[in-house]
Coordinates of C-alpha atoms in Angstrom, one line a residue:
M1173 CA -34.4 8.4 37.5
S1174 CA -33.1 5.0 36.5
L1175 CA -30.1 4.4 34.6
L1176 CA -30.5 0.9 34.0
P1177 CA -31.7 -1.0 31.1
D1178 CA -35.3 -1.7 30.8
W1179 CA -34.9 -5.4 30.7
M1180 CA -33.1 -5.5 34.1
P1181 CA -35.2 -6.8 37.0
G1182 CA -36.6 -3.7 39.1
A1183 CA -35.3 -1.3 36.8
N1184 CA -38.5 0.9 36.6
Q1185 CA -38.2 1.2 40.5
F1186 CA -34.9 1.8 40.7
V1187 CA -33.9 5.5 40.9
S1188 CA -30.7 6.7 42.5
N1189 CA -28.0 9.0 41.6
D1190 CA -24.9 6.7 43.3
P1191 CA -23.4 5.1 40.8
G1192 CA -22.0 2.3 43.0
D1193 CA -25.8 1.4 43.8
E1194 CA -26.5 1.0 40.3
L1195 CA -23.8 -1.1 39.6
D1196 CA -25.1 -3.1 42.2
V1197 CA -28.4 -3.9 41.0
E1198 CA -27.1 -4.6 37.7
R1199 CA -24.7 -7.4 39.5
E1200 CA -27.7 -8.9 40.9
A1201 CA -29.4 -8.5 37.6
I1202 CA -26.8 -10.7 36.0
R1203 CA -26.6 -13.2 39.1
Q1204 CA -30.6 -14.0 39.0
C1205 CA -30.9 -13.8 34.6
S1206 CA -32.0 -16.6 32.9
L1207 CA -29.9 -19.0 31.1
S1208 CA -30.8 -21.4 28.5
A1209 CA -29.1 -23.4 26.0
V1210 CA -28.7 -24.3 22.4
F1211 CA -26.2 -27.1 21.2
Q1212 CA -24.6 -27.8 17.5
P1213 CA -23.5 -30.9 16.2
I1214 CA -19.9 -31.8 15.4
V1215 CA -19.9 -34.0 12.3
W1216 CA -17.5 -36.6 11.0
L1217 CA -17.0 -35.8 7.6
R1218 CA -16.1 -39.3 6.2
E1219 CA -19.2 -40.8 7.0
G1220 CA -21.8 -38.5 8.5
S1221 CA -22.2 -39.3 12.3
V1222 CA -22.3 -37.1 15.4
L1223 CA -19.1 -36.6 16.7
G1224 CA -20.6 -34.6 19.8
H1225 CA -22.5 -31.1 20.4
E1226 CA -21.0 -28.0 21.8
G1227 CA -23.6 -26.6 24.0
L1228 CA -23.5 -22.8 24.1
T1229 CA -25.2 -20.0 26.9
R1230 CA -27.8 -17.8 25.7
G1231 CA -29.0 -14.7 28.2
P1232 CA -32.2 -13.3 28.5
V1233 CA -34.5 -13.7 25.8
G1234 CA -35.7 -10.8 24.3
S1235 CA -32.8 -8.3 25.7
P1236 CA -29.3 -7.0 24.4
L1237 CA -27.6 -9.6 26.5
H1238 CA -29.0 -12.5 25.0
A1239 CA -25.6 -12.8 22.9
P1240 CA -23.5 -14.6 25.0
D1241 CA -20.4 -12.6 23.8
L1242 CA -22.3 -9.3 25.2
L1243 CA -23.7 -11.2 28.3
F1244 CA -20.2 -12.4 29.5
A1245 CA -18.4 -9.4 28.8
R1246 CA -20.7 -7.8 30.7
A1247 CA -20.4 -9.7 33.5
R1248 CA -16.6 -10.0 33.4
A1249 CA -16.8 -6.3 33.6
L1250 CA -18.7 -6.7 36.7
G1251 CA -16.7 -9.2 38.6
L1252 CA -19.1 -11.8 37.9
G1253 CA -17.6 -14.0 35.0
V1254 CA -16.4 -16.9 36.8
E1255 CA -19.6 -17.1 38.6
L1256 CA -21.6 -16.7 35.1
E1257 CA -19.4 -19.6 33.8
H1258 CA -20.3 -21.9 36.4
R1259 CA -24.2 -21.1 36.1
A1260 CA -23.6 -21.9 32.4
C1261 CA -21.9 -25.1 32.8
V1262 CA -24.8 -26.7 35.1
C1263 CA -27.4 -25.4 32.7
V1264 CA -25.3 -26.9 29.5
I1265 CA -24.8 -30.3 31.3
Q1266 CA -27.9 -30.9 32.9
R1267 CA -29.8 -29.6 29.4
F1268 CA -27.4 -32.0 27.8
A1269 CA -28.6 -35.1 29.8
A1270 CA -32.2 -34.1 29.8
L1271 CA -32.2 -34.2 25.7
R1272 CA -29.9 -37.6 25.9
L1273 CA -28.0 -35.8 22.9
P1274 CA -26.1 -38.3 21.3
G1275 CA -21.5 -38.3 21.3
R1276 CA -19.7 -36.0 23.3
L1277 CA -20.5 -32.6 25.1
F1278 CA -17.9 -30.0 23.9
L1279 CA -18.2 -27.2 26.6
N1280 CA -16.1 -23.9 26.6
V1281 CA -14.6 -22.8 30.3
S1282 CA -11.8 -20.6 30.8
P1283 CA -8.9 -21.5 32.9
Q1284 CA -10.2 -19.4 35.6
A1285 CA -13.0 -20.9 36.1
L1286 CA -11.6 -24.4 36.3
L1287 CA -9.5 -23.3 38.7
A1288 CA -12.4 -21.8 40.5
A1289 CA -14.2 -24.5 40.6
A1290 CA -11.7 -27.3 41.3
H1291 CA -13.3 -29.5 44.1
G1292 CA -16.0 -27.5 44.9
P1293 CA -19.9 -27.8 44.1
S1294 CA -19.4 -26.6 40.6
D1295 CA -16.7 -29.3 39.8
L1296 CA -17.1 -30.3 36.5
L1297 CA -16.8 -33.9 37.6
T1298 CA -19.2 -33.3 40.3
L1299 CA -21.7 -31.8 37.9
L1300 CA -21.3 -34.6 35.6
A1301 CA -22.4 -37.3 38.2
Q1302 CA -25.0 -35.2 39.2
A1303 CA -26.2 -35.4 35.9
G1304 CA -25.7 -39.2 35.3
L1305 CA -22.9 -38.3 32.2
E1306 CA -19.5 -40.3 32.7
G1307 CA -16.7 -38.4 32.2
S1308 CA -15.7 -39.3 28.9
R1309 CA -18.8 -37.5 27.6
L1310 CA -17.1 -34.1 28.4
V1311 CA -14.8 -32.8 25.9
V1312 CA -13.7 -28.7 27.8
E1313 CA -12.8 -26.3 25.4
I1314 CA -9.8 -24.0 26.2
T1315 CA -9.4 -21.0 24.2
E1316 CA -5.7 -20.9 22.8
Q1317 CA -5.0 -17.4 23.9
S1318 CA -6.8 -17.8 27.2
L1319 CA -3.7 -20.1 28.8
G1320 CA -1.3 -17.6 29.8
A1321 CA 0.2 -17.4 33.2
S1322 CA -2.5 -19.4 34.8
W1323 CA -0.8 -22.7 32.5
P1324 CA 1.4 -23.9 35.9
E1325 CA -1.6 -24.0 38.6
L1326 CA -4.1 -25.2 35.8
S1327 CA -2.0 -28.4 34.9
G1328 CA -2.7 -30.3 38.1
V1329 CA -6.3 -29.5 37.7
I1330 CA -6.6 -30.5 33.9
A1331 CA -4.6 -33.5 35.2
R1332 CA -7.3 -34.2 37.6
L1333 CA -10.3 -34.1 35.1
Q1334 CA -8.4 -36.3 32.7
R1335 CA -8.2 -38.8 35.2
G1336 CA -12.3 -38.9 35.2
G1337 CA -12.5 -39.5 31.9
V1338 CA -12.5 -35.8 30.5
Q1339 CA -10.7 -35.0 27.6
F1340 CA -10.0 -31.2 26.4
A1341 CA -9.7 -29.2 22.9
I1342 CA -7.8 -26.2 22.5
D1343 CA -10.3 -23.9 20.7
D1344 CA -10.0 -21.4 18.2
L1345 CA -6.4 -22.4 17.0
G1346 CA -4.8 -19.2 15.4
A1347 CA -7.4 -16.6 16.5
G1348 CA -4.2 -15.0 19.0
F1349 CA -1.4 -16.3 17.2
S1350 CA 0.5 -17.5 20.0
N1351 CA 2.9 -20.6 19.4
L1352 CA 2.3 -24.0 19.7
G1353 CA 3.9 -24.7 23.3
R1354 CA 0.7 -25.1 24.5
W1355 CA -0.2 -27.6 22.3
L1356 CA 2.8 -29.2 23.0
T1357 CA 1.8 -28.9 27.2
L1358 CA -1.5 -29.9 27.3
R1359 CA -1.5 -32.4 24.4
P1360 CA -5.6 -32.2 23.8
K1361 CA -7.9 -34.6 22.1
Y1362 CA -9.0 -32.2 19.4
I1363 CA -8.1 -29.2 17.7
K1364 CA -10.9 -26.3 16.6
T1365 CA -9.3 -24.2 14.1
D1366 CA -10.6 -20.4 14.2
K1367 CA -13.1 -20.0 11.3
A1368 CA -11.2 -17.1 9.9
F1369 CA -9.0 -20.4 8.1
V1370 CA -12.1 -21.6 6.5
S1371 CA -13.9 -18.4 5.7
G1372 CA -13.6 -18.6 1.6
I1373 CA -11.0 -21.5 2.0
Q1374 CA -12.1 -22.9 -1.6
E1375 CA -10.5 -19.5 -3.5
D1376 CA -7.6 -19.3 -0.8
L1377 CA -4.4 -21.3 -1.0
L1378 CA -3.2 -20.2 2.0
R1379 CA -5.9 -21.1 3.8
Q1380 CA -5.5 -24.5 2.7
Q1381 CA -2.1 -24.9 2.8
I1382 CA -2.7 -24.0 6.9
L1383 CA -5.4 -26.2 7.4
R1384 CA -3.3 -29.4 5.7
S1385 CA -0.4 -28.2 8.3
V1386 CA -2.3 -28.1 11.0
S1387 CA -4.0 -31.4 9.9
D1388 CA -0.6 -33.6 9.2
I1389 CA 0.6 -32.0 12.9
A1390 CA -2.6 -33.7 14.2
A1391 CA -1.7 -36.9 13.0
V1392 CA 1.4 -37.0 14.3
A1393 CA -0.1 -35.6 18.1
G1394 CA -3.2 -38.3 17.6
A1395 CA -5.2 -35.2 18.0
I1396 CA -8.7 -35.0 15.8
V1397 CA -9.0 -31.7 14.2
V1398 CA -12.5 -29.9 14.1
A1399 CA -12.9 -27.1 11.3
E1400 CA -15.3 -24.4 12.6
G1401 CA -17.1 -22.0 10.8
V1402 CA -18.4 -23.9 7.8
E1403 CA -20.7 -21.9 6.3
T1404 CA -21.1 -23.1 2.6
L1405 CA -20.9 -26.5 0.6
E1406 CA -18.0 -25.1 -1.4
E1407 CA -16.1 -24.1 2.2
L1408 CA -17.3 -27.5 3.3
A1409 CA -15.7 -29.7 0.0
S1410 CA -12.5 -27.6 0.7
V1411 CA -12.5 -28.8 4.0
C1412 CA -12.9 -32.1 3.2
D1413 CA -10.3 -32.3 0.6
Q1414 CA -7.8 -30.9 3.2
G1415 CA -8.1 -33.9 5.6
I1416 CA -9.8 -32.6 8.2
A1417 CA -11.6 -35.4 10.2
C1418 CA -14.7 -33.1 11.7
A1419 CA -16.7 -30.3 11.1
Q1420 CA -19.0 -27.4 12.6
G1421 CA -20.9 -24.6 11.4
Y1422 CA -24.3 -22.8 9.9
Y1423 CA -23.9 -24.9 7.0
L1424 CA -24.1 -28.3 8.6
A1425 CA -26.5 -26.9 11.5
R1426 CA -27.3 -23.6 13.3
P1427 CA -27.3 -24.1 17.2
Q1428 CA -30.6 -25.5 18.2
A1429 CA -32.3 -25.5 21.8
Q1430 CA -33.6 -29.0 20.6
P1431 CA -30.8 -30.3 17.4
Q1432 CA -32.5 -32.1 14.9
R1433 CA -31.7 -35.1 13.3
L1434 CA -28.3 -34.3 10.8
N1435 CA -29.7 -34.9 7.3
W1436 CA -26.3 -36.6 5.9
P1437 CA -28.0 -38.4 2.9
E1438 CA -28.5 -34.9 1.2
L1439 CA -25.3 -33.2 2.8
A1440 CA -23.5 -36.0 1.0
A1441 CA -25.5 -35.6 -2.3
A1442 CA -24.8 -32.1 -2.4
L1443 CA -21.0 -32.8 -1.9
A1444 CA -21.1 -35.6 -4.6
G1445 CA -22.4 -32.9 -7.1
Q1446 CA -19.6 -30.4 -5.6
R1447 CA -17.2 -33.2 -6.4
L1448 CA -18.5 -33.9 -9.9
D1449 CA -18.4 -29.9 -10.9
A1450 CA -14.5 -30.1 -9.7
L1451 CA -14.0 -33.2 -11.7
R1452 CA -15.4 -31.9 -14.8
C1453 CA -13.7 -28.3 -14.5
C1454 CA -10.2 -30.5 -14.7
S1455 CA -11.0 -32.3 -17.4
E1456 CA -9.1 -30.1 -19.3
P1457 CA -6.1 -32.2 -20.8
G1458 CA -2.6 -30.9 -18.6
L1459 CA -4.6 -29.9 -15.9
P1460 CA -4.9 -32.2 -12.4
Q1461 CA -7.6 -34.8 -12.0
D1462 CA -9.2 -34.8 -8.5
D1463 CA -9.1 -38.1 -6.4
V1464 CA -12.4 -38.8 -7.5
Q1465 CA -11.1 -40.3 -10.5
G1466 CA -11.3 -44.3 -10.1
W1467 CA -14.6 -44.2 -8.1
A1468 CA -18.1 -44.8 -8.8
L1469 CA -18.8 -41.4 -7.9
Q1470 CA -16.9 -40.5 -11.0
L1471 CA -20.0 -42.1 -13.1
L1472 CA -22.9 -40.5 -11.1
R1473 CA -25.7 -39.3 -12.9
R1474 CA -29.0 -37.4 -11.2
V1475 CA -32.6 -39.1 -12.8
P1476 CA -36.0 -39.0 -11.6
S1477 CA -37.0 -41.5 -8.6
V1478 CA -40.2 -43.3 -7.8
T1479 CA -41.7 -44.6 -5.0
S1480 CA -42.8 -48.1 -5.0
Q1481 CA -46.4 -46.9 -4.9
V1482 CA -46.4 -44.7 -7.7
S1483 CA -48.8 -45.7 -10.5
S1484 CA -47.4 -47.8 -13.4
E1485 CA -48.9 -45.6 -16.0
A1486 CA -47.5 -42.6 -14.0
V1487 CA -43.8 -44.3 -14.8
F1488 CA -44.7 -45.1 -18.3
N1489 CA -45.8 -41.8 -18.9
L1490 CA -42.3 -41.0 -17.4
F1491 CA -40.3 -42.7 -19.6
L1492 CA -42.5 -41.2 -22.7
S1493 CA -41.4 -37.8 -21.7
K1494 CA -37.8 -38.6 -21.9
P1495 CA -36.5 -40.7 -24.4
N1496 CA -32.7 -40.8 -23.1
L1497 CA -34.3 -42.3 -19.7
Y1498 CA -33.8 -45.7 -19.4
T1499 CA -33.8 -46.7 -15.8
I1500 CA -36.2 -45.3 -13.0
P1501 CA -34.7 -45.9 -9.3
V1502 CA -37.1 -47.2 -6.8
V1503 CA -36.7 -45.6 -3.4
E1504 CA -38.5 -45.8 -0.1
H1505 CA -37.0 -43.2 2.6
E1506 CA -33.7 -42.7 0.7
I1507 CA -33.0 -46.3 0.5
P1508 CA -33.0 -47.9 -3.0
V1509 CA -35.4 -51.1 -3.1
G1510 CA -35.4 -51.6 -6.7
V1511 CA -35.3 -50.3 -10.7
L1512 CA -37.6 -50.0 -13.7
K1513 CA -36.4 -50.6 -16.7
R1514 CA -37.2 -49.2 -19.8
S1515 CA -37.5 -51.8 -22.0
S1516 CA -39.2 -54.1 -19.7
L1517 CA -42.4 -51.7 -18.9
I1518 CA -42.9 -50.2 -22.4
E1519 CA -43.0 -53.8 -24.1
R1520 CA -45.5 -55.4 -21.2
F1521 CA -47.5 -52.1 -22.0
S1522 CA -47.5 -52.7 -26.0
L1523 CA -49.4 -56.0 -25.5
P1524 CA -53.4 -55.7 -25.8
F1525 CA -55.1 -54.6 -22.8
Q1526 CA -52.1 -54.7 -20.4
R1527 CA -52.1 -50.7 -19.9
E1528 CA -55.8 -50.7 -18.8
L1529 CA -55.1 -53.8 -16.6
Y1530 CA -52.3 -52.8 -14.5
G1531 CA -51.9 -49.1 -15.5
S1532 CA -53.3 -48.0 -11.8
S1533 CA -51.5 -50.6 -9.9
P1534 CA -48.3 -50.0 -8.6
C1535 CA -45.1 -49.9 -10.0
R1536 CA -43.7 -52.3 -7.9
L1537 CA -45.1 -54.9 -9.9
F1538 CA -42.8 -54.6 -12.5
M1539 CA -39.5 -53.5 -10.6
D1540 CA -36.6 -55.7 -10.6
S1541 CA -36.0 -56.0 -6.7
K1542 CA -32.8 -57.0 -7.1
P1543 CA -30.8 -54.3 -8.4
L1544 CA -26.7 -53.6 -8.6
I1545 CA -26.2 -51.2 -5.8
V1546 CA -22.5 -50.2 -5.3
D1547 CA -21.1 -47.6 -2.7
M1548 CA -19.7 -44.2 -4.4
H1549 CA -16.4 -45.0 -3.1
T1550 CA -16.5 -48.1 -4.9
P1551 CA -12.9 -48.9 -7.3
L1552 CA -13.9 -48.7 -11.1
L1553 CA -12.2 -51.9 -11.9
T1554 CA -13.8 -54.1 -8.9
L1555 CA -17.6 -52.2 -10.1
S1556 CA -16.3 -53.4 -13.7
R1557 CA -15.8 -57.2 -12.2
W1558 CA -19.0 -57.1 -10.2
L1559 CA -21.1 -56.1 -13.4
A1560 CA -19.4 -58.6 -15.1
E1561 CA -20.1 -61.7 -12.5
A1562 CA -23.4 -60.0 -11.2
E1563 CA -26.1 -62.7 -12.3
G1564 CA -29.0 -61.1 -14.6
H1565 CA -27.2 -57.7 -14.9
G1566 CA -24.2 -57.8 -17.1
L1567 CA -22.2 -55.0 -18.9
A1568 CA -25.3 -53.5 -20.4
A1569 CA -27.2 -52.7 -17.1
D1570 CA -27.6 -49.7 -15.2
F1571 CA -26.7 -49.3 -11.8
I1572 CA -27.4 -47.5 -8.2
I1573 CA -24.8 -45.6 -6.6
T1574 CA -25.5 -44.7 -2.9
G1575 CA -23.4 -43.1 -0.3
R1576 CA -23.6 -45.0 3.1
G1577 CA -26.6 -46.7 2.1
H1578 CA -28.6 -43.6 0.8
Y1579 CA -29.7 -43.2 -2.6
L1580 CA -27.2 -40.4 -4.5
G1581 CA -28.1 -41.6 -8.5
I1582 CA -27.2 -44.3 -11.2
G1583 CA -24.5 -44.9 -13.5
S1584 CA -24.3 -46.3 -16.6
S1585 CA -22.1 -49.6 -17.9
Q1586 CA -20.8 -47.4 -20.9
D1587 CA -19.7 -44.4 -19.2
L1588 CA -17.8 -46.9 -16.7
L1589 CA -16.2 -48.7 -19.6
Q1590 CA -15.0 -45.1 -20.8
A1591 CA -13.6 -44.5 -18.0
L1592 CA -11.8 -47.6 -17.3
N1593 CA -10.3 -46.5 -20.5
R1594 CA -9.2 -43.1 -19.8
L1595 CA -7.8 -44.8 -16.4
Q1596 CA -5.9 -47.1 -18.4
L1597 CA -4.4 -44.4 -20.3
R1598 CA -3.1 -42.5 -17.1
A1599 CA -1.7 -46.1 -15.9
A1600 CA -0.2 -46.2 -18.6
R1601 CA 1.8 -43.2 -18.6
H1602 CA 2.8 -44.4 -14.8
A1603 CA 3.1 -48.0 -15.0
N1604 CA 7.0 -50.1 -14.8
P1605 CA 7.1 -50.9 -18.4
L1606 CA 8.5 -54.4 -17.3
T1607 CA 5.6 -55.2 -15.1
Q1608 CA 2.9 -52.9 -15.8
L1609 CA 2.6 -52.4 -12.3
P1610 CA 2.0 -48.9 -11.3
G1611 CA 4.8 -46.6 -10.4
N1612 CA 6.3 -44.5 -7.9
V1613 CA 3.2 -41.4 -9.2
P1614 CA 0.3 -43.9 -8.3
I1615 CA 1.9 -45.3 -5.3
D1616 CA 2.4 -41.9 -3.5
R1617 CA -1.2 -41.1 -4.7
Q1618 CA -2.4 -44.4 -3.0
I1619 CA -0.6 -43.9 0.3
Q1620 CA -1.4 -40.1 0.1
R1621 CA -5.5 -41.4 0.0
Y1622 CA -4.8 -43.6 3.0
L1623 CA -3.4 -41.1 5.1
A1624 CA -5.8 -38.8 4.4
S1625 CA -8.9 -40.8 4.9
G1626 CA -7.6 -42.0 8.3
L1627 CA -7.2 -45.6 7.4
Q1628 CA -5.2 -48.3 9.1
F1629 CA -2.6 -50.0 6.8
A1630 CA 0.5 -51.5 6.5
V1631 CA 3.5 -50.5 4.0
C1632 CA 5.8 -53.9 2.8
H1633 CA 9.1 -52.8 1.3
A1634 CA 10.1 -55.4 -1.0
D1635 CA 13.7 -56.0 -2.3
L1636 CA 15.7 -58.8 -3.6
D1637 CA 19.1 -60.2 -1.5
H1638 CA 22.0 -60.3 -4.2
F1639 CA 20.6 -59.4 -7.3
K1640 CA 23.3 -57.5 -8.9
P1641 CA 25.8 -60.4 -8.7
F1642 CA 22.6 -62.6 -10.1
N1643 CA 22.7 -60.1 -13.1
D1644 CA 26.2 -60.1 -13.7
R1645 CA 26.6 -64.0 -13.4
F1646 CA 23.4 -64.8 -15.6
G1647 CA 22.7 -61.9 -17.5
Y1648 CA 20.1 -59.4 -17.9
R1649 CA 17.0 -61.2 -19.6
L1650 CA 17.5 -64.0 -16.9
G1651 CA 17.8 -60.7 -14.5
D1652 CA 13.9 -59.6 -16.2
D1653 CA 12.6 -62.9 -15.6
V1654 CA 13.3 -63.1 -11.9
I1655 CA 11.8 -59.6 -11.5
R1656 CA 8.5 -60.9 -13.2
L1657 CA 8.6 -63.9 -11.0
L1658 CA 8.5 -61.7 -7.7
S1659 CA 5.6 -59.5 -9.4
R1660 CA 3.8 -62.8 -10.0
V1661 CA 4.5 -64.0 -6.7
L1662 CA 3.5 -60.8 -4.8
G1663 CA 0.3 -60.3 -7.2
H1664 CA -1.0 -63.8 -6.0
H1665 CA -0.8 -63.2 -2.3
V1666 CA -2.4 -59.9 -2.3
D1667 CA -6.4 -59.1 -2.1
E1668 CA -7.0 -56.7 -5.3
R1669 CA -10.3 -55.5 -3.4
L1670 CA -8.1 -54.0 -0.4
D1671 CA -4.4 -54.3 -0.8
F1672 CA -2.1 -51.9 -3.1
L1673 CA 0.9 -53.2 -5.5
G1674 CA 3.3 -51.2 -7.1
H1675 CA 7.0 -51.5 -8.7
I1676 CA 8.8 -48.7 -7.8
G1677 CA 11.9 -49.8 -10.1
G1678 CA 14.4 -52.5 -10.2
D1679 CA 13.9 -55.4 -7.9
D1680 CA 12.1 -53.0 -5.7
F1681 CA 8.4 -53.5 -4.9
I1682 CA 5.8 -51.9 -2.4
V1683 CA 2.8 -53.4 -1.1
L1684 CA 0.5 -51.6 0.8
F1685 CA -1.7 -54.0 2.9
R1686 CA -5.0 -53.4 3.9
S1687 CA -5.6 -56.9 4.5
G1688 CA -6.0 -58.2 8.0
D1689 CA -4.0 -61.2 7.6
W1690 CA -0.8 -59.2 5.8
K1691 CA 1.9 -61.0 7.8
T1692 CA 0.6 -64.1 6.5
R1693 CA 0.6 -63.1 2.8
C1694 CA 4.4 -61.9 3.3
E1695 CA 5.2 -65.3 4.7
R1696 CA 3.8 -67.2 1.8
M1697 CA 5.4 -64.6 -0.6
M1698 CA 9.0 -65.5 0.9
R1699 CA 8.2 -69.5 0.5
E1700 CA 6.6 -69.3 -3.0
F1701 CA 9.5 -67.0 -4.1
T1702 CA 12.2 -69.0 -3.0
S1703 CA 10.3 -72.4 -5.0
G1704 CA 10.0 -70.1 -7.6
M1705 CA 13.2 -69.1 -8.0
A1706 CA 14.5 -72.7 -8.2
Q1707 CA 12.2 -73.8 -10.7
L1708 CA 12.9 -70.3 -13.0
M1709 CA 16.8 -71.6 -12.8
V1710 CA 15.9 -75.1 -14.3
E1711 CA 13.4 -74.0 -16.8
A1712 CA 16.5 -71.7 -17.9
G1713 CA 18.9 -74.5 -18.3
Q1714 CA 21.0 -73.4 -15.4
G1715 CA 20.3 -76.7 -13.6
D1716 CA 19.7 -77.1 -9.6
V1717 CA 21.9 -74.3 -9.1
Q1718 CA 22.6 -73.8 -5.0
H1719 CA 26.1 -71.4 -5.1
Y1720 CA 28.0 -69.4 -7.8
E1721 CA 30.6 -67.2 -7.7
A1722 CA 30.4 -63.1 -9.1
E1723 CA 32.3 -60.3 -8.4
D1724 CA 30.7 -58.0 -5.6
R1725 CA 30.7 -54.3 -5.6
R1726 CA 34.4 -53.8 -4.7
G1727 CA 35.5 -56.2 -7.6
V1728 CA 36.0 -59.3 -5.4
T1729 CA 35.1 -62.4 -6.3
C1730 CA 32.4 -64.0 -3.8
S1731 CA 30.5 -66.9 -3.3
Y1732 CA 26.8 -66.5 -3.4
G1733 CA 23.2 -68.2 -3.6
L1734 CA 20.3 -67.5 -5.4
P1735 CA 18.5 -64.3 -4.6
T1736 CA 16.4 -64.1 -1.5
L1737 CA 13.6 -61.7 -0.7
S1738 CA 13.7 -59.3 1.7
L1739 CA 10.5 -57.6 3.0
G1740 CA 10.4 -54.5 5.3
A1741 CA 7.0 -53.7 7.0
V1742 CA 5.9 -50.8 9.1
Q1743 CA 2.1 -50.7 10.6
V1744 CA 0.5 -47.3 10.0
E1745 CA -1.9 -46.4 12.9
P1746 CA -3.9 -43.4 11.9
G1747 CA -2.4 -40.4 13.1
A1748 CA 1.2 -41.9 13.8
Y1749 CA 2.7 -40.6 10.3
Q1750 CA 2.7 -37.1 9.1
S1751 CA 3.2 -37.7 5.5
R1752 CA 4.1 -40.2 2.9
H1753 CA 7.5 -39.5 2.8
Q1754 CA 8.0 -40.3 6.6
I1755 CA 6.5 -43.8 5.6
A1756 CA 8.9 -44.7 2.5
Q1757 CA 11.4 -43.7 5.0
A1758 CA 10.1 -45.8 7.8
A1759 CA 9.7 -48.8 5.2
S1760 CA 13.3 -48.4 3.7
E1761 CA 14.7 -48.8 6.9
A1762 CA 12.9 -52.0 7.9
K1763 CA 13.8 -53.1 4.3
S1764 CA 17.5 -52.3 5.2
Q1765 CA 17.2 -54.4 8.6
A1766 CA 15.7 -57.3 6.9
K1767 CA 18.3 -57.6 4.4
K1768 CA 21.0 -57.7 7.5
Q1769 CA 19.4 -61.2 7.8
P1770 CA 20.3 -64.4 5.7
G1771 CA 17.6 -65.5 3.4
S1772 CA 14.2 -64.5 2.9
T1773 CA 13.5 -62.7 5.9
L1774 CA 10.3 -60.6 7.0
F1775 CA 11.2 -57.4 9.4
I1776 CA 8.3 -55.4 11.1
E1777 CA 9.1 -51.9 12.2
R1778 CA 6.6 -51.0 14.8
R1779 CA 6.6 -47.0 15.8
G1780 CA 10.4 -47.2 15.3
V1781 CA 11.2 -50.7 17.5
G1782 CA 12.1 -53.5 15.1
S1783 CA 10.7 -57.0 15.6
L1784 CA 12.3 -59.7 13.4
Q1785 CA 10.4 -62.2 12.0
A1786 CA 12.5 -65.0 9.8
A1787 CA 11.0 -67.4 7.2

């Protein structure tokens, strides 16, 4: 009688009492079993684009070994693990190429399979070439605990694949709790965290801290973190809050033989709602506020929308049924194309015969086709300026809020004014009393936002030279005027749409530049401060002062010139710095280098190597 499973080829004809014969048939069955490929997208969380797809293998349909874990476990038990992996690689790579999927292909390959395939017909570079794919399209995932003793032999294989453009990822980081030494050795481009760290992360501070720590280390290493196992909206929102760049999981998309286009607008809208709920939960006095404050997202309200083909009568009835509804967005294929205003339509239909004549006409006849449309990340101060300057809108108008161009909801000017008032009250608590510029707390928060978002920016620490002896000689009132002068000069040369200006205290200021021409702006700051300083002395009745005498810090009388401006700058590339503390230290050291040079000086620190530029 046969002891083999019914699903195996030839099982019904096999009759033997020899276990060895049975294993031989089982091995042959696994060698001949059909394999198929499914793909699960890996998503950039900030923009919703697809980084790539993880290719996964499935066994014979309808059999117990359809699940890959069971299939590969049984193959390894029969000594066929590496052979089956090679077949799986061929299947996944060919199917990925046939489907023309976007992004990179993430493929699980064991060190043993990599070694066995090197330079042979199953070599990954050979398989990619046969499928018409560049080496740069492949990311090989190696599980953290599988590196083991094979690493010395594997390093040469990995180096050869990397020369061919293949990138590497450590998979299931933390699953085996092994040390981080392999991270140092492999230097992977991608880090995929084990799903155990994502499950329930929204309610577990330890899981949140672990992911933040991994993200910080990856930023220093120049790696990209992918959080695996995201299965709920709450988990997705929390993963975003920890600064994780990419995610993968059932909530985003399940593995499919033919992956469908990701519905990111719907996911973004759900995330926006989740963040608003969190914001409302934190709105009680004394509780911390979410960073979403200060963005248009804070003002988001969900209202009914219509397409441009809906009848004007239907829109009129919708307004009548909802007395507090003043604006209805007109949306086509998730893109806003206009708005219908309550006052305009009701006024029009109140005229004789207008409702009878135009009630069945499409509502696009009465819509405003040029509404104010803003992205969810638009700062509130910028939004208020746009509303004030927008022709035909003004501060009484509602506006449409979008995420990556797709409709999310609307915002009202009344809500905007209330939010601005709250922001002003909060800002006043953290502002420098002399200049009214943001102080240390807002500066730290802004740097942290930039780091979490992976933005490229420059940090410039501004400080006056010989300011203490100037204060001692001319008095603190004139000294305060000098600080206010510096505040105005710096403010003249920052772009408020991109840059951030803060006042640390005394004569120390911080500028966070996202303007591409920030070096030119710094040079203008130094020139304007020098001329402004001379003019200030004249206006203060001190005449054309060139030099004066005052005591230094040791009580020795010295000759000094008027205060000059030293600027120490640090260019922050994504992943170059782990925390705002490192950035502050680097900017302070750059400022110290600038102060060693006479006159107004800009010193730029580039990855620890200074480059001097003098005014």
